[in-house]
Short mmCIF file of C-alpha atoms and ligand atoms in Angstrom, two decimals:
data_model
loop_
_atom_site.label_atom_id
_atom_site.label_comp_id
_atom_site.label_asym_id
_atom_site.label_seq_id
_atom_site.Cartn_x
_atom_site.Cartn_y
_atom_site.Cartn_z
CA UNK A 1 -19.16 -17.05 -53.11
CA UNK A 2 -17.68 -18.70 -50.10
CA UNK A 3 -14.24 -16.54 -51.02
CA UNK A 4 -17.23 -13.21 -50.34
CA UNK A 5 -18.76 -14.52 -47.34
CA UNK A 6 -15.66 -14.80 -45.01
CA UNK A 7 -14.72 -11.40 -45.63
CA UNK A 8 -18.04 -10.58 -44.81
CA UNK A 9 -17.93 -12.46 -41.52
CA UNK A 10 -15.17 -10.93 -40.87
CA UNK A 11 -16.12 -7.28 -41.12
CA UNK A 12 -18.87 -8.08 -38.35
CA UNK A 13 -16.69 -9.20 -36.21
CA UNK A 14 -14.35 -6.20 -36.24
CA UNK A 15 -17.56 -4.20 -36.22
CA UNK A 16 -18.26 -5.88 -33.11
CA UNK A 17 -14.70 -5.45 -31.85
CA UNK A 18 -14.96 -1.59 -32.90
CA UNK A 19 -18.15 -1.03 -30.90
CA UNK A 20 -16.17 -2.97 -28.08
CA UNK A 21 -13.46 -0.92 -28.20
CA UNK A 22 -14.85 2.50 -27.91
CA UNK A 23 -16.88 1.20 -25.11
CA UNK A 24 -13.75 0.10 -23.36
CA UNK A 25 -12.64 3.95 -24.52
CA UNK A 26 -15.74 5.36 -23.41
CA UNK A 27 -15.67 4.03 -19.77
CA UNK A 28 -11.59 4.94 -19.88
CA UNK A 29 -12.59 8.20 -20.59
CA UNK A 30 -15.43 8.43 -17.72
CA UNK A 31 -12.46 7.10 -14.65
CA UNK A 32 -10.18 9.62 -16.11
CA UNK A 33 -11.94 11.99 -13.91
CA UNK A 34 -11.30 10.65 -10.32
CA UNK A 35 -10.62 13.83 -8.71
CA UNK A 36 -13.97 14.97 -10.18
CA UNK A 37 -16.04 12.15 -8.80
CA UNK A 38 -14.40 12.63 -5.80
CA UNK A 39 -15.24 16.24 -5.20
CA UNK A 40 -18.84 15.64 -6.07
CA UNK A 41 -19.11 12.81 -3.85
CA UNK A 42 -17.81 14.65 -0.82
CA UNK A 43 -15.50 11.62 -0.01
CA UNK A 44 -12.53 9.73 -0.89
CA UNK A 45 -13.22 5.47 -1.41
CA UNK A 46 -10.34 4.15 0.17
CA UNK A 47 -9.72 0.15 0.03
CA UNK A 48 -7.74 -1.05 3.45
CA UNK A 49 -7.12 -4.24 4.84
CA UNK A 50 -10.09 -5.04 6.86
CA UNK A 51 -7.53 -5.88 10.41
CA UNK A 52 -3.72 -5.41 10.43
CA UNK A 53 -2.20 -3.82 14.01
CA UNK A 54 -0.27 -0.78 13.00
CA UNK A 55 -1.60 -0.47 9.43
CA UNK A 56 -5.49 -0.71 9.13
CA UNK A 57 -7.51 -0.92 12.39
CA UNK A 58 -11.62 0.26 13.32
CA UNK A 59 -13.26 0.61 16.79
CA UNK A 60 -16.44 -0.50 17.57
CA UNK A 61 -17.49 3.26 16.43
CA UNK A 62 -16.30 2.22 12.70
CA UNK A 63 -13.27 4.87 13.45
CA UNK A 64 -10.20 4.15 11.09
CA UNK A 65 -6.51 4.25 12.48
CA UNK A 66 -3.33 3.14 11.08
CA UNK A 67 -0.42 3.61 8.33
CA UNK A 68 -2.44 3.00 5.36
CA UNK A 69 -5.45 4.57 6.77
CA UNK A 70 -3.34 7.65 7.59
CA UNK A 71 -2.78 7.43 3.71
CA UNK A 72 -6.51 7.59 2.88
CA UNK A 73 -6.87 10.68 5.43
CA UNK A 74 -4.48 12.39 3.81
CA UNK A 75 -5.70 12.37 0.80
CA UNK A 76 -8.83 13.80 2.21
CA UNK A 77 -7.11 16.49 3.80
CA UNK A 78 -5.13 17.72 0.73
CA UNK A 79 -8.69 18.13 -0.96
CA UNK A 80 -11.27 18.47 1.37
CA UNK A 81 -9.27 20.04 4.15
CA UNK A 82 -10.87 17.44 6.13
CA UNK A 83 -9.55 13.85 6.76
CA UNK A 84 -12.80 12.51 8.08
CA UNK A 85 -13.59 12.52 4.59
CA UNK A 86 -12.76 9.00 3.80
CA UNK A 87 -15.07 5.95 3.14
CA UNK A 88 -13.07 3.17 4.64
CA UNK A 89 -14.03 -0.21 2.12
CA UNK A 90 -12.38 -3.10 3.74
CA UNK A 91 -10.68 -5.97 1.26
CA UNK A 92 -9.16 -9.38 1.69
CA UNK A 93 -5.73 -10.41 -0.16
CA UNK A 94 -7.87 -12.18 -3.46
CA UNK A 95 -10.45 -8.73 -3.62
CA UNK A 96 -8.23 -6.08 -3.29
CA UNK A 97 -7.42 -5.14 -7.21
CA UNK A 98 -9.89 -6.41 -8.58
CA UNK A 99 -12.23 -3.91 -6.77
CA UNK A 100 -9.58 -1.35 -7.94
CA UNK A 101 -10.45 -2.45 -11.16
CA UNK A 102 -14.05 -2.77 -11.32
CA UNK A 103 -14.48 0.80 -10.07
CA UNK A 104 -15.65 0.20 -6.28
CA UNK A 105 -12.54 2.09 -4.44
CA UNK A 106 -10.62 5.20 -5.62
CA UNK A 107 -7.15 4.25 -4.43
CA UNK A 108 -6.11 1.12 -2.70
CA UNK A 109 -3.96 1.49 0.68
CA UNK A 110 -3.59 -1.42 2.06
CA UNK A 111 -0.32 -2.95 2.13
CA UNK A 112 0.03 -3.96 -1.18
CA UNK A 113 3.42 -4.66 -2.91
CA UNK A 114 4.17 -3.26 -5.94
CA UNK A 115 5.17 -5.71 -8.99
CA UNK A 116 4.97 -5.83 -12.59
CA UNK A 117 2.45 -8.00 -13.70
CA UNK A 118 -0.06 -6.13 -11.08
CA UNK A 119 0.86 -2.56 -13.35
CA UNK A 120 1.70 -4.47 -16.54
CA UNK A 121 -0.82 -6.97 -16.71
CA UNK A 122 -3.72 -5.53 -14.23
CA UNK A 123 -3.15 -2.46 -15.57
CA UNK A 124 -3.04 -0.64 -12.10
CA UNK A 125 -0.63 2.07 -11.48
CA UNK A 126 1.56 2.35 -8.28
CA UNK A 127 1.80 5.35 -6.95
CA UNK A 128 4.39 5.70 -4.63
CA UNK A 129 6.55 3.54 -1.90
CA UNK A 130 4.77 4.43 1.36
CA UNK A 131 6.49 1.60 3.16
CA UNK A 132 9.54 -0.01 2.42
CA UNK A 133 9.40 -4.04 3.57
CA UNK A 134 10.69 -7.39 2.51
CA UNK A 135 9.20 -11.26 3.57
CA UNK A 136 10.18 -12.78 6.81
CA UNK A 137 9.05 -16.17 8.82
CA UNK A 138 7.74 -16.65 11.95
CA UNK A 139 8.36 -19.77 13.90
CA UNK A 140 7.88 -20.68 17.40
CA UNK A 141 11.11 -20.20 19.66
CA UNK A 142 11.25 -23.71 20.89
CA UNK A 143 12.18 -24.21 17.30
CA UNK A 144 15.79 -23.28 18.20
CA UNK A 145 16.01 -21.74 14.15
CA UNK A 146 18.39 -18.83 14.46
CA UNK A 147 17.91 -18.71 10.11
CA UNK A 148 15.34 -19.15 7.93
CA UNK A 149 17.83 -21.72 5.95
CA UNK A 150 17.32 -23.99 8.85
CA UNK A 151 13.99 -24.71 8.23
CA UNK A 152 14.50 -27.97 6.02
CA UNK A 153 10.86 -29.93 5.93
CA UNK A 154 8.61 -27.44 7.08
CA UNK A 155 5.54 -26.61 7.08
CA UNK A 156 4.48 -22.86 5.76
CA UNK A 157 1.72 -21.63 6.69
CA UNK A 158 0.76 -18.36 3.85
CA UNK A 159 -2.14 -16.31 2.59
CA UNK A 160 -3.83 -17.26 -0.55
CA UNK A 161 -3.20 -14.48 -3.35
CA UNK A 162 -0.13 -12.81 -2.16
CA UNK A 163 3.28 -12.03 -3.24
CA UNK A 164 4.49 -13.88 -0.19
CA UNK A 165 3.17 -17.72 -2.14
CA UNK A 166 5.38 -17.32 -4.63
CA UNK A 167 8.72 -15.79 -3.00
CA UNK A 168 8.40 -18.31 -0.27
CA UNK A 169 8.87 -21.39 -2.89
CA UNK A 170 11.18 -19.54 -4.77
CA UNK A 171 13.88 -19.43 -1.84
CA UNK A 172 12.82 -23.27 -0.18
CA UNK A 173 13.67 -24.20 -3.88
CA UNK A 174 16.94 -22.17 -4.75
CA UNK A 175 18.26 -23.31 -1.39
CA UNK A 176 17.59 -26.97 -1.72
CA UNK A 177 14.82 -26.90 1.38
CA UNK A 178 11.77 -29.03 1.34
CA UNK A 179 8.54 -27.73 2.53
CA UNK A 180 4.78 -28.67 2.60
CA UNK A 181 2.28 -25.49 2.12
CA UNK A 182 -0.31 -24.96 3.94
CA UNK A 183 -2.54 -21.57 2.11
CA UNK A 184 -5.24 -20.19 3.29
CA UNK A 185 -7.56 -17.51 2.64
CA UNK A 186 -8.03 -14.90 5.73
CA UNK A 187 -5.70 -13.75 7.89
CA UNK A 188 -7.50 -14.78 10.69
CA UNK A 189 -7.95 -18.96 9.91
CA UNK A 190 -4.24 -18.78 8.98
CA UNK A 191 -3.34 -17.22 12.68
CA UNK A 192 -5.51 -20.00 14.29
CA UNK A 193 -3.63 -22.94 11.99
CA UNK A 194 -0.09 -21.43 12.89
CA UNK A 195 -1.32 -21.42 16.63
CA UNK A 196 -2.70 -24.79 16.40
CA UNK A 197 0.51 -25.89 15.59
CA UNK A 198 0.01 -26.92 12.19
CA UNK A 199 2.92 -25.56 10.35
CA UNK A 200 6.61 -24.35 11.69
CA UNK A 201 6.61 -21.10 10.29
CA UNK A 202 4.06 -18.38 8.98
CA UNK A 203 6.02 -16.25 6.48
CA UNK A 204 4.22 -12.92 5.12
CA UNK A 205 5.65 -9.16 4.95
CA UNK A 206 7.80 -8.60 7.99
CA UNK A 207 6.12 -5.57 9.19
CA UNK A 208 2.65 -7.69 8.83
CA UNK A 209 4.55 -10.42 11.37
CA UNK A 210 5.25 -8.40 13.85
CA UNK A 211 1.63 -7.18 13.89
CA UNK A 212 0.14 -11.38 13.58
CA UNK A 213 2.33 -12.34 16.93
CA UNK A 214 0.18 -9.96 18.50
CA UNK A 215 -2.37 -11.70 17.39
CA UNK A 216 -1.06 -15.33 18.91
CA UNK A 217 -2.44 -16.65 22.45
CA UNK A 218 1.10 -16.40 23.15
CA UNK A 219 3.30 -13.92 21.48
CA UNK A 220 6.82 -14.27 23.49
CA UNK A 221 6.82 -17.70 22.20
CA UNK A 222 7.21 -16.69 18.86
CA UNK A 223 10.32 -14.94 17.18
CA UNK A 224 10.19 -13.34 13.59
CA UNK A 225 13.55 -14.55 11.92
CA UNK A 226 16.50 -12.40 10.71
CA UNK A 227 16.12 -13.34 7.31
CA UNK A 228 14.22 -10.68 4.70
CA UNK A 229 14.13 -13.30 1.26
CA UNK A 230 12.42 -10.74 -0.71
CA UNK A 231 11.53 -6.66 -1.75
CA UNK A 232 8.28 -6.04 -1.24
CA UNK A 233 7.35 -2.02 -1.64
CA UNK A 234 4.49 -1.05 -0.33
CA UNK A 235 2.11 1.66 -0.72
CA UNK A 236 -1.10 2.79 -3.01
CA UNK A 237 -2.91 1.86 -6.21
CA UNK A 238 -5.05 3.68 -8.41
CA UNK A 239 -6.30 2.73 -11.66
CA UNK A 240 -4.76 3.37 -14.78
CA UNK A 241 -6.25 6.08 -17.34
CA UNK A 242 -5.89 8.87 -14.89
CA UNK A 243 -2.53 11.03 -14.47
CA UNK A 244 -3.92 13.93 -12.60
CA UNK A 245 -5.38 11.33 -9.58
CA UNK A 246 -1.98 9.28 -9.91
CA UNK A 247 -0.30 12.95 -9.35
CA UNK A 248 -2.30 13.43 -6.07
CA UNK A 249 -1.68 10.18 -4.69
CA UNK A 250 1.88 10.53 -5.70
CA UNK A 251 2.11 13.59 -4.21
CA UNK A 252 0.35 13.52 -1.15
CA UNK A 253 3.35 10.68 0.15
CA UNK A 254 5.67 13.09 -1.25
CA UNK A 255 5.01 16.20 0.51
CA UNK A 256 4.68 14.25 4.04
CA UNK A 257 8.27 13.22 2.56
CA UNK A 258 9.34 16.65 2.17
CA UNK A 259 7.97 17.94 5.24
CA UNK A 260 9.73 15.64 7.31
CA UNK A 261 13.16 16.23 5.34
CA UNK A 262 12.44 20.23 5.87
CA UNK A 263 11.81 19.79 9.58
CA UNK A 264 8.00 20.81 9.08
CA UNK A 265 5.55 18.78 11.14
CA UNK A 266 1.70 19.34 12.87
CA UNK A 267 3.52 20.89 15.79
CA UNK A 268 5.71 23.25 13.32
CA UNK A 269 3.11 24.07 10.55
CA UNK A 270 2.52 27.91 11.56
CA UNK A 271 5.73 29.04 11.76
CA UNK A 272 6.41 26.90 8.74
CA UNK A 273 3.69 29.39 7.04
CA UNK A 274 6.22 32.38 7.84
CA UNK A 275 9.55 30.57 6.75
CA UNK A 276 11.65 32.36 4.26
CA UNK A 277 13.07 29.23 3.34
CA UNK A 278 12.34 28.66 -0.63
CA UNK A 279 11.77 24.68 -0.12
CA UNK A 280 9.54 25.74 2.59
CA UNK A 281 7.67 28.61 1.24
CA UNK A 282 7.22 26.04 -2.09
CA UNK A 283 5.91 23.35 0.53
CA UNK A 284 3.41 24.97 2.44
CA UNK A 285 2.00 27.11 -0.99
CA UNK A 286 3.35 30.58 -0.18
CA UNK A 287 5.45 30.50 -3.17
CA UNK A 288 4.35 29.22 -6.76
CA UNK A 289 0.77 27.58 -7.29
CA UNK A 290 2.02 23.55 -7.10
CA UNK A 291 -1.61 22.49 -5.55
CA UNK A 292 -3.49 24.37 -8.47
CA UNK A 293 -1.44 22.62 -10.88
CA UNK A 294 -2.84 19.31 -9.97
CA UNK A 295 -6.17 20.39 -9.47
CA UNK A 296 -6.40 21.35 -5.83
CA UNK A 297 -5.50 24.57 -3.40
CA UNK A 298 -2.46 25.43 -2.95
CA UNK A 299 -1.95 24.95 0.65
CA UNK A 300 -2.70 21.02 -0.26
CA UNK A 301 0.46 19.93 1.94
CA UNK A 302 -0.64 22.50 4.57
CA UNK A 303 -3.94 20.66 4.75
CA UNK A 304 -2.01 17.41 5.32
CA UNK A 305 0.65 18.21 7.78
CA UNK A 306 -1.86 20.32 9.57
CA UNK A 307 -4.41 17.43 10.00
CA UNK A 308 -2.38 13.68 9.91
CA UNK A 309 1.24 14.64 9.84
CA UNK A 310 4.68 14.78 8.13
CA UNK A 311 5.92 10.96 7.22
CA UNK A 312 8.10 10.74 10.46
CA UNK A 313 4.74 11.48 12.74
CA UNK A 314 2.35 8.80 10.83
CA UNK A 315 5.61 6.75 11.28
CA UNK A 316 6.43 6.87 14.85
CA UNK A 317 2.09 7.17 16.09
CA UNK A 318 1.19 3.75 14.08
CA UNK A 319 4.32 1.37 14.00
CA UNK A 320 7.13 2.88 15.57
CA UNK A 321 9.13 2.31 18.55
CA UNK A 322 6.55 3.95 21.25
CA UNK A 323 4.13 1.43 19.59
CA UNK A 324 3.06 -2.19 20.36
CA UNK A 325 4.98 -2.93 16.92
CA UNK A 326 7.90 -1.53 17.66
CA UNK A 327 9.12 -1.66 14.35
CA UNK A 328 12.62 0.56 13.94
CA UNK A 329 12.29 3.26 11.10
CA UNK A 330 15.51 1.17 9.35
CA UNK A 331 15.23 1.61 5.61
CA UNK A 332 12.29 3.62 6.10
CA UNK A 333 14.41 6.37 7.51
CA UNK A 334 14.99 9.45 5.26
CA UNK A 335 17.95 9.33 2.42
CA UNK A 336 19.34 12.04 4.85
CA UNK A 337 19.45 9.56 7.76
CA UNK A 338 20.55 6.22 5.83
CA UNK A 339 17.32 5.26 4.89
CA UNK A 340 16.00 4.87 1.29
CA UNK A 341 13.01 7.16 1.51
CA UNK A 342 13.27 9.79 -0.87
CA UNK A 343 10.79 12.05 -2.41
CA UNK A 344 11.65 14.48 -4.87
CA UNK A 345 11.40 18.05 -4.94
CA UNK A 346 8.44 20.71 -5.04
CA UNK A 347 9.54 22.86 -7.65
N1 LIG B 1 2.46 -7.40 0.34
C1 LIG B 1 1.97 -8.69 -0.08
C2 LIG B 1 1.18 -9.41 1.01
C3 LIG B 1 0.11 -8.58 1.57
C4 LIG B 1 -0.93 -9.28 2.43
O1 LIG B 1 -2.07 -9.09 2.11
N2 LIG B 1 -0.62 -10.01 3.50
C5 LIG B 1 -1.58 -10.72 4.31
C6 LIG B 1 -0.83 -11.54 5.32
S1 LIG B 1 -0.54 -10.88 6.91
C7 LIG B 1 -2.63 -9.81 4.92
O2 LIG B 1 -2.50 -8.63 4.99
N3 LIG B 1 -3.73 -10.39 5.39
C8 LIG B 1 -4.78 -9.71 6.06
C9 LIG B 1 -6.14 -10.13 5.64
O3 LIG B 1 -6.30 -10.66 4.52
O4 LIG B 1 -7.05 -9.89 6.37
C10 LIG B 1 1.12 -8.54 -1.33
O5 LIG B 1 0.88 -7.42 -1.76
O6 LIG B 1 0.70 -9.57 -1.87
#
């Protein structure tokens, strides 16, 4: 009798788990179908960090500008011909995937380094490497630290929920350093600490560094050290359970990519349209029917360079030299030009 009843128990429970199960393949089913929700919506929901210089800035207006937002307009060019078409959902380090993951965004731009556990274990795919960086430090100058392996006994100050936590101990450990940490949630009470003088260095992204100094009552008396202690790739997330959206988002970095390798930009786009150039003809949709293939028109790219830009423009107008970043292209520069960004072809 007691042999029956456990198998019994058992068969409820992985009745239970059954029912759970197609639920969980029920709702993958309904996300599989971004492109469709985003259509009928009329928008794309973009997540972006709610205030870095360079990347992700608003007006008082509510007007979006920046690398990653140039991402989000993008895609909204490449399907609505129109890069207005963006809902801008702004998301601190601890949020970011997990409203990736619950459905609230579409795609997530907003300087986020790609990892394994975050595909692997959040099962969230990475599109594409929009921005190639690697963690720095910040300390004041009056610190006389020409190297980050000078900085024996510090104080770091770091953002709660980041890739930088972890890489930070990693290297004070391997190299024998000793360090107090100091982590905090927003951006902005982690600025204030630093200036305060609470810890000796801040250590984040590089690129997001150069942006915080700005930030500082006094920027010139701060220097962001030689030393890069880490990879950290940047550039969108989607969810997984969707190839065709993963495509898009793939592809829209891509063809800005492309265009820049080909020598087509905003400025060149028309005569572009009349190349005879078989890369170029494949780019802009005169040849072939690439957009249709991943559910969209086939002057997609055309749509993009036309409205935000090949990858060298949305470069050079957010970060570059002629900004107040002043960040170098370095290994952001095309394969062509020693860099390391490369996009493969459109055929
Ligand atoms: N790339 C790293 C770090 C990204 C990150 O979020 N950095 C902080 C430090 S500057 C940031 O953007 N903070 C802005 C905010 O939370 O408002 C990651 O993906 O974990």
């Amino acid at each position: 009798m007691i042999a029956d009843r456990h198998p019994r128990h058992a068969r409820t429970i992985l009745s239970v788990l059954a029912m759970l199960g197609a639920g969980l393949l029920l709702s993958g089913t309904a996300s599989a179908q971004t492109l469709e929700k985003v259509k009928a919506r009329g928008n794309v929901v973009c997540g972006v960090n709610p205030d870095l210089q360079g990347f992700s800035m608003h007006d008082a207006q509510g007007s979006w500008s920046g690398f990653d937002v140039d991402f989000c307009r993008a895609l909204a060019a490449a399907i609505f011909n129109n890069p207005g078409k963006v809902q801008y959902v702004p998301l601190g380090t601890t949020d970011r995937l997990q409203a990736l993951q619950s459905d609230k965004i579409d795609v997530l731009s907003r300087n986020t380094t790609w990892t394994f556990a975050r595909e692997a274990s959040l099962k969230l795919n990475f599109a594409a490497v929009t921005y190639y960086d690697g963690q720095g430090f910040l300390t004041r100058r009056s610190a006389n630290a020409t190297s980050a392996l000078e900085l024996d006994n510090a104080s770091v100050c770091v953002q709660k929920g980041t890739t930088s936590e972890l890489n930070f101990a990693d290297f004070f450990r391997t190299n024998n350093l000793k360090y107090q940490v100091v982590a905090l949630d927003g951006l902005d009470e982690l600025l204030k600490v630093y200036d305060q003088g609470k810890c000796t260095v801040l250590t984040s992204d590089t690129s997001q560094l150069f942006a915080a100094r700005l930030r500082l009552d006094a920027p010139d008396d701060h220097v962001v050290l030689p030393d890069i202690i880490s990879k950290e790739p940047l550039g969108p997330f989607v969810r997984f359970g969707d190839d065709q959206w993963l495509g898009i988002v793939k592809w829209t970095h891509f063809a800005m990519v492309n265009a820049e390798e080909l020598g087509v930009s905003s400025k060149t786009i028309d005569e572009a349209l009349k190349s005879n150039k078989p890369d170029v003809k494949r780019l802009v949709g005169i040849d072939g029917n690439y957009g249709e293939q991943m559910g969209l028109t086939n002057d997609w790219a055309v749509r993009i360079i036309r409205h935000v830009g090949n990858y060298g423009e949305v470069f050079e107008r957010n970060v570059g030299t002629g900004t107040k970043l002043a960040i170098p292209r370095g290994i952001n520069s095309l394969w062509t030009n020693g860099g390391i960004q490369y996009a493969p072809p459109i055929r």
